Amino acid sequence: NAGVTQTPKFRILKIGQSMTLQCTQDMNHNYMYWYRQDPGMGLKLIYYSVGAGITDKGEVPNGYNVSRSTTEDFPLRLELAAPSQTSVYFCASTFGRGAEAFFGQGTRLTVV
Amino acid sequence: AQTVTQSQPEMSVQEAETVTLSCTYDTSESNYYLFWYKQPPSRQMILVIRQEAYKQQNATENRFSVNFQKAAKSFSLKISDSQLGDTAMYFCAFMMSSGGSNYKLTFGKGTLLTVNP
């Protein structure tokens, strides 16, 4: 039972490069979320999805894009990476409506 | 917009003692859900306890219990008989529908709890 799987675990990007953070869940959850975690700032919501084909912005969406073509996958795309995007990124999924959220192991991204 | 405030960036407690972590939130809605998550040094997020706003009874899970004060919009976590393994970052979280079945999950900034031997 894999739960929520994020890849890669670590990545170093150069300024201006692009990359996709992958997130897959095998629990048939409709709700999926992307967060970034910066020291002392908690988890800030980037984007979320309530089902395949439906996405919405969170608190800090600038510089990121998402898509949700299947229930299982919710990739996060970084275009033109900037040092301000250096962070730890977490993907989470849940049945919603007060249910427990399950998290991936996180991706530590450094932009230099 | 819903906000979650944790006013204690860091706390410490002696092993076997009791500690309370504070959380307040802001919403005009009456139906929502509250959670405490734990993040140990491994970085894995783990659910500690959850509370449904329409339930007046405070949730408990073994050594963990909450004090839910709906009118005051307060949701504190009490850890009894603290253990070294409780050392972690603790996040208060809030889930509410932003329209229909559109449930957004919002976190506070966290409280770093250290349990000392």
CSV table of N, CA, C and O in Angstrom, one decimal, chain A residues 16-90:
chain,number,residue,atom,x,y,z
A,16,GLY,N,15.9,29.9,-13.7
A,16,GLY,CA,15.4,29.9,-15.1
A,16,GLY,C,15.0,28.5,-15.6
A,16,GLY,O,14.3,28.4,-16.6
A,17,GLN,N,15.5,27.4,-15.0
A,17,GLN,CA,15.1,26.1,-15.4
A,17,GLN,C,13.7,25.8,-15.0
A,17,GLN,O,13.1,26.4,-14.1
A,18,SER,N,13.1,24.7,-15.6
A,18,SER,CA,11.8,24.3,-15.3
A,18,SER,C,11.8,22.8,-14.8
A,18,SER,O,12.8,22.1,-15.1
A,19,MET,N,10.8,22.4,-14.0
A,19,MET,CA,10.8,21.0,-13.7
A,19,MET,C,9.3,20.7,-13.2
A,19,MET,O,8.5,21.6,-12.9
A,20,THR,N,9.1,19.4,-13.1
A,20,THR,CA,7.8,18.9,-12.7
A,20,THR,C,8.0,18.1,-11.5
A,20,THR,O,8.8,17.1,-11.5
A,21,LEU,N,7.3,18.4,-10.4
A,21,LEU,CA,7.3,17.5,-9.2
A,21,LEU,C,6.1,16.6,-9.4
A,21,LEU,O,4.9,17.0,-9.6
A,22,GLN,N,6.4,15.3,-9.2
A,22,GLN,CA,5.3,14.3,-9.4
A,22,GLN,C,4.7,13.9,-8.1
A,22,GLN,O,5.3,13.8,-7.1
A,23,CYS,N,3.4,13.6,-8.2
A,23,CYS,CA,2.6,13.2,-7.0
A,23,CYS,C,1.6,12.1,-7.5
A,23,CYS,O,0.8,12.5,-8.4
A,24,THR,N,1.6,11.0,-6.9
A,24,THR,CA,0.7,9.9,-7.2
A,24,THR,C,0.1,9.3,-5.9
A,24,THR,O,0.8,9.1,-5.0
A,25,GLN,N,-1.2,9.1,-5.9
A,25,GLN,CA,-1.8,8.4,-4.8
A,25,GLN,C,-2.7,7.2,-5.3
A,25,GLN,O,-3.3,7.3,-6.3
A,26,ASP,N,-2.7,6.2,-4.4
A,26,ASP,CA,-3.4,5.0,-4.8
A,26,ASP,C,-4.6,4.7,-3.9
A,26,ASP,O,-5.0,3.5,-3.8
A,27,MET,N,-5.1,5.7,-3.3
A,27,MET,CA,-6.3,5.5,-2.4
A,27,MET,C,-7.6,6.0,-2.9
A,27,MET,O,-8.6,6.1,-2.2
A,28,ASN,N,-7.6,6.4,-4.2
A,28,ASN,CA,-8.8,6.8,-4.9
A,28,ASN,C,-9.4,8.1,-4.2
A,28,ASN,O,-10.6,8.2,-4.2
A,29,HIS,N,-8.5,8.9,-3.7
A,29,HIS,CA,-8.9,10.2,-3.1
A,29,HIS,C,-9.3,11.2,-4.2
A,29,HIS,O,-8.6,11.4,-5.1
A,30,ASN,N,-10.4,11.9,-4.0
A,30,ASN,CA,-10.7,13.0,-4.9
A,30,ASN,C,-9.9,14.2,-4.7
A,30,ASN,O,-9.5,14.9,-5.6
A,31,TYR,N,-9.6,14.5,-3.4
A,31,TYR,CA,-8.9,15.8,-3.1
A,31,TYR,C,-7.4,15.6,-3.0
A,31,TYR,O,-6.9,14.7,-2.4
A,32,MET,N,-6.7,16.5,-3.7
A,32,MET,CA,-5.2,16.5,-3.6
A,32,MET,C,-4.7,17.9,-3.5
A,32,MET,O,-5.4,18.9,-4.0
A,33,TYR,N,-3.6,18.1,-2.8
A,33,TYR,CA,-3.1,19.4,-2.4
A,33,TYR,C,-1.6,19.5,-2.6
A,33,TYR,O,-0.9,18.5,-2.4
A,34,TRP,N,-1.1,20.6,-3.0
A,34,TRP,CA,0.3,20.9,-3.0
A,34,TRP,C,0.6,22.0,-2.0
A,34,TRP,O,-0.1,23.1,-2.0
A,35,TYR,N,1.6,21.8,-1.1
A,35,TYR,CA,2.0,22.8,-0.2
A,35,TYR,C,3.5,23.0,-0.3
A,35,TYR,O,4.3,22.1,-0.7
A,36,ARG,N,4.0,24.2,0.1
A,36,ARG,CA,5.4,24.4,0.3
A,36,ARG,C,5.6,24.8,1.8
A,36,ARG,O,4.7,25.4,2.4
A,37,GLN,N,6.7,24.3,2.3
A,37,GLN,CA,7.0,24.5,3.7
A,37,GLN,C,8.4,25.2,3.8
A,37,GLN,O,9.4,24.7,3.4
A,38,ASP,N,8.3,26.4,4.4
A,38,ASP,CA,9.5,27.2,4.6
A,38,ASP,C,9.7,27.3,6.1
A,38,ASP,O,8.7,27.4,6.9
A,39,PRO,N,10.9,27.4,6.6
A,39,PRO,CA,11.2,27.5,8.0
A,39,PRO,C,10.4,28.6,8.7
A,39,PRO,O,10.4,29.8,8.3
A,40,GLY,N,9.7,28.3,9.8
A,40,GLY,CA,8.9,29.3,10.5
A,40,GLY,C,7.6,29.7,9.9
A,40,GLY,O,6.9,30.6,10.4
A,41,MET,N,7.3,29.2,8.7
A,41,MET,CA,6.1,29.7,7.9
A,41,MET,C,5.0,28.6,7.8
A,41,MET,O,4.0,28.9,7.2
A,42,GLY,N,5.2,27.5,8.3
A,42,GLY,CA,4.2,26.4,8.2
A,42,GLY,C,4.1,25.9,6.8
A,42,GLY,O,5.0,26.0,6.0
A,43,LEU,N,2.9,25.4,6.5
A,43,LEU,CA,2.6,24.9,5.2
A,43,LEU,C,1.7,25.9,4.5
A,43,LEU,O,0.6,26.2,5.0
A,44,LYS,N,2.1,26.3,3.3
A,44,LYS,CA,1.3,27.2,2.5
A,44,LYS,C,0.8,26.5,1.3
A,44,LYS,O,1.5,25.9,0.6
A,45,LEU,N,-0.5,26.7,1.1
A,45,LEU,CA,-1.2,26.0,0.0
A,45,LEU,C,-0.9,26.6,-1.3
A,45,LEU,O,-1.1,27.8,-1.5
A,46,ILE,N,-0.4,25.8,-2.3
A,46,ILE,CA,-0.1,26.4,-3.6
A,46,ILE,C,-1.3,26.2,-4.5
A,46,ILE,O,-1.8,27.2,-5.1
A,47,TYR,N,-1.7,25.0,-4.7
A,47,TYR,CA,-2.8,24.6,-5.6
A,47,TYR,C,-3.5,23.4,-4.9
A,47,TYR,O,-2.9,22.6,-4.2
A,48,TYR,N,-4.8,23.2,-5.3
A,48,TYR,CA,-5.5,22.0,-4.9
A,48,TYR,C,-6.5,21.6,-5.9
A,48,TYR,O,-6.8,22.4,-6.9
A,49,SER,N,-6.9,20.4,-5.8
A,49,SER,CA,-7.8,19.8,-6.8
A,49,SER,C,-8.9,19.0,-6.1
A,49,SER,O,-8.6,18.2,-5.1
A,50,VAL,N,-10.1,19.1,-6.5
A,50,VAL,CA,-11.2,18.4,-5.9
A,50,VAL,C,-11.7,17.2,-6.8
A,50,VAL,O,-12.7,16.5,-6.4
A,51,GLY,N,-10.9,17.0,-7.8
A,51,GLY,CA,-11.2,15.8,-8.7
A,51,GLY,C,-10.6,16.0,-10.0
A,51,GLY,O,-10.1,17.1,-10.4
A,52,ALA,N,-10.6,14.9,-10.8
A,52,ALA,CA,-9.9,15.0,-12.1
A,52,ALA,C,-10.5,16.1,-12.9
A,52,ALA,O,-11.8,16.3,-13.0
A,53,GLY,N,-9.7,16.9,-13.5
A,53,GLY,CA,-10.1,18.0,-14.4
A,53,GLY,C,-10.4,19.3,-13.6
A,53,GLY,O,-10.8,20.3,-14.3
A,54,ILE,N,-10.4,19.3,-12.3
A,54,ILE,CA,-10.7,20.5,-11.5
A,54,ILE,C,-9.6,20.9,-10.6
A,54,ILE,O,-9.2,20.1,-9.7
A,55,THR,N,-9.1,22.1,-10.8
A,55,THR,CA,-8.0,22.6,-9.9
A,55,THR,C,-8.4,24.0,-9.5
A,55,THR,O,-9.2,24.7,-10.1
A,56,ASP,N,-7.7,24.5,-8.4
A,56,ASP,CA,-8.0,25.8,-7.9
A,56,ASP,C,-6.7,26.3,-7.2
A,56,ASP,O,-5.9,25.5,-6.7
A,57,LYS,N,-6.6,27.7,-7.2
A,57,LYS,CA,-5.4,28.3,-6.6
A,57,LYS,C,-5.5,28.3,-5.1
A,57,LYS,O,-6.6,28.4,-4.5
A,58,GLY,N,-4.4,28.2,-4.4
A,58,GLY,CA,-4.3,28.3,-3.0
A,58,GLY,C,-3.8,29.7,-2.7
A,58,GLY,O,-4.0,30.7,-3.4
A,59,GLU,N,-3.0,29.8,-1.6
A,59,GLU,CA,-2.4,31.1,-1.1
A,59,GLU,C,-1.3,31.6,-2.0
A,59,GLU,O,-1.1,32.8,-2.1
A,60,VAL,N,-0.4,30.7,-2.5
A,60,VAL,CA,0.8,31.1,-3.1
A,60,VAL,C,1.0,30.5,-4.5
A,60,VAL,O,1.9,29.7,-4.7
A,61,PRO,N,0.1,30.7,-5.5
A,61,PRO,CA,0.2,30.0,-6.7
A,61,PRO,C,1.1,30.5,-7.8
A,61,PRO,O,1.5,29.9,-8.7
A,62,ASN,N,1.6,31.8,-7.6
A,62,ASN,CA,2.4,32.4,-8.6
A,62,ASN,C,3.7,31.6,-8.8
A,62,ASN,O,4.5,31.3,-7.9
A,63,GLY,N,4.0,31.4,-10.1
A,63,GLY,CA,5.2,30.7,-10.4
A,63,GLY,C,5.0,29.2,-10.6
A,63,GLY,O,6.0,28.4,-10.9
A,64,TYR,N,3.8,28.7,-10.3
A,64,TYR,CA,3.5,27.3,-10.4
A,64,TYR,C,2.3,27.0,-11.3
A,64,TYR,O,1.5,27.9,-11.5
A,65,ASN,N,2.2,25.8,-11.8
A,65,ASN,CA,1.1,25.3,-12.5
A,65,ASN,C,0.8,23.9,-12.2
A,65,ASN,O,1.7,23.1,-11.8
A,66,VAL,N,-0.5,23.5,-12.3
A,66,VAL,CA,-0.9,22.1,-12.0
A,66,VAL,C,-1.8,21.6,-13.1
A,66,VAL,O,-2.4,22.4,-13.8
A,67,SER,N,-2.0,20.3,-13.1
A,67,SER,CA,-3.0,19.7,-13.9
A,67,SER,C,-3.5,18.5,-13.2
A,67,SER,O,-2.8,17.9,-12.3
A,68,ARG,N,-4.7,18.0,-13.5
A,68,ARG,CA,-5.2,16.8,-12.9
A,68,ARG,C,-6.0,16.0,-13.9
A,68,ARG,O,-7.2,16.2,-14.0
A,69,SER,N,-5.3,15.2,-14.7
A,69,SER,CA,-6.0,14.5,-15.8
A,69,SER,C,-6.5,13.2,-15.3
A,69,SER,O,-7.4,12.6,-15.9
A,70,THR,N,-6.0,12.7,-14.2
A,70,THR,CA,-6.5,11.4,-13.6
A,70,THR,C,-6.7,11.6,-12.1
A,70,THR,O,-6.2,12.5,-11.5
A,71,THR,N,-7.5,10.7,-11.5
A,71,THR,CA,-7.7,10.8,-10.0
A,71,THR,C,-6.3,10.6,-9.3
A,71,THR,O,-6.1,11.2,-8.3
A,72,GLU,N,-5.5,9.7,-9.8
A,72,GLU,CA,-4.3,9.3,-9.1
A,72,GLU,C,-3.1,10.4,-9.1
A,72,GLU,O,-2.4,10.5,-8.2
A,73,ASP,N,-3.0,11.2,-10.2
A,73,ASP,CA,-1.9,12.0,-10.4
A,73,ASP,C,-2.2,13.5,-10.3
A,73,ASP,O,-3.2,14.0,-10.8
A,74,PHE,N,-1.3,14.2,-9.7
A,74,PHE,CA,-1.4,15.7,-9.5
A,74,PHE,C,0.0,16.3,-9.6
A,74,PHE,O,0.5,16.7,-8.6
A,75,PRO,N,0.5,16.5,-10.8
A,75,PRO,CA,1.9,17.0,-10.9
A,75,PRO,C,1.9,18.5,-10.7
A,75,PRO,O,0.9,19.2,-11.0
A,76,LEU,N,3.0,19.0,-10.1
A,76,LEU,CA,3.2,20.5,-9.9
A,76,LEU,C,4.3,20.9,-10.8
A,76,LEU,O,5.4,20.4,-10.8
A,77,ARG,N,4.1,21.9,-11.7
A,77,ARG,CA,5.1,22.4,-12.6
A,77,ARG,C,5.6,23.7,-12.2
A,77,ARG,O,4.9,24.6,-11.8
A,78,LEU,N,7.0,23.8,-12.1
A,78,LEU,CA,7.6,25.1,-11.9
A,78,LEU,C,8.2,25.6,-13.2
A,78,LEU,O,9.0,24.9,-13.8
A,79,GLU,N,7.8,26.7,-13.6
A,79,GLU,CA,8.3,27.4,-14.8
A,79,GLU,C,9.3,28.5,-14.4
A,79,GLU,O,9.0,29.2,-13.5
A,80,LEU,N,10.4,28.6,-15.0
A,80,LEU,CA,11.4,29.6,-14.8
A,80,LEU,C,11.7,29.8,-13.3
A,80,LEU,O,11.4,30.7,-12.6
A,81,ALA,N,12.4,28.7,-12.8
A,81,ALA,CA,12.6,28.6,-11.3
A,81,ALA,C,13.4,29.9,-10.8
A,81,ALA,O,14.3,30.4,-11.5
A,82,ALA,N,13.0,30.3,-9.6
A,82,ALA,CA,13.6,31.4,-9.0
A,82,ALA,C,14.1,31.0,-7.6
A,82,ALA,O,13.5,30.1,-7.0
A,83,PRO,N,15.1,31.7,-7.0
A,83,PRO,CA,15.6,31.3,-5.7
A,83,PRO,C,14.5,31.3,-4.6
A,83,PRO,O,14.5,30.6,-3.6
A,84,SER,N,13.4,32.2,-4.8
A,84,SER,CA,12.3,32.2,-3.8
A,84,SER,C,11.5,30.9,-3.8
A,84,SER,O,10.7,30.7,-2.9
A,85,GLN,N,11.7,30.1,-4.8
A,85,GLN,CA,11.0,28.8,-4.8
A,85,GLN,C,11.8,27.7,-4.1
A,85,GLN,O,11.3,26.5,-4.1
A,86,THR,N,12.9,28.0,-3.6
A,86,THR,CA,13.7,27.1,-2.7
A,86,THR,C,12.8,26.7,-1.5
A,86,THR,O,12.4,27.7,-0.8
A,87,SER,N,12.5,25.5,-1.3
A,87,SER,CA,11.6,25.1,-0.3
A,87,SER,C,11.4,23.6,-0.2
A,87,SER,O,12.1,22.9,-1.0
A,88,VAL,N,10.7,23.1,0.7
A,88,VAL,CA,10.3,21.7,0.8
A,88,VAL,C,8.8,21.6,0.3
A,88,VAL,O,8.0,22.3,0.9
A,89,TYR,N,8.5,20.8,-0.6
A,89,TYR,CA,7.2,20.7,-1.2
A,89,TYR,C,6.5,19.4,-0.8
A,89,TYR,O,7.1,18.3,-0.9
A,90,PHE,N,5.3,19.5,-0.3
A,90,PHE,CA,4.5,18.4,0.1
A,90,PHE,C,3.3,18.2,-0.8
A,90,PHE,O,2.6,19.2,-1.0
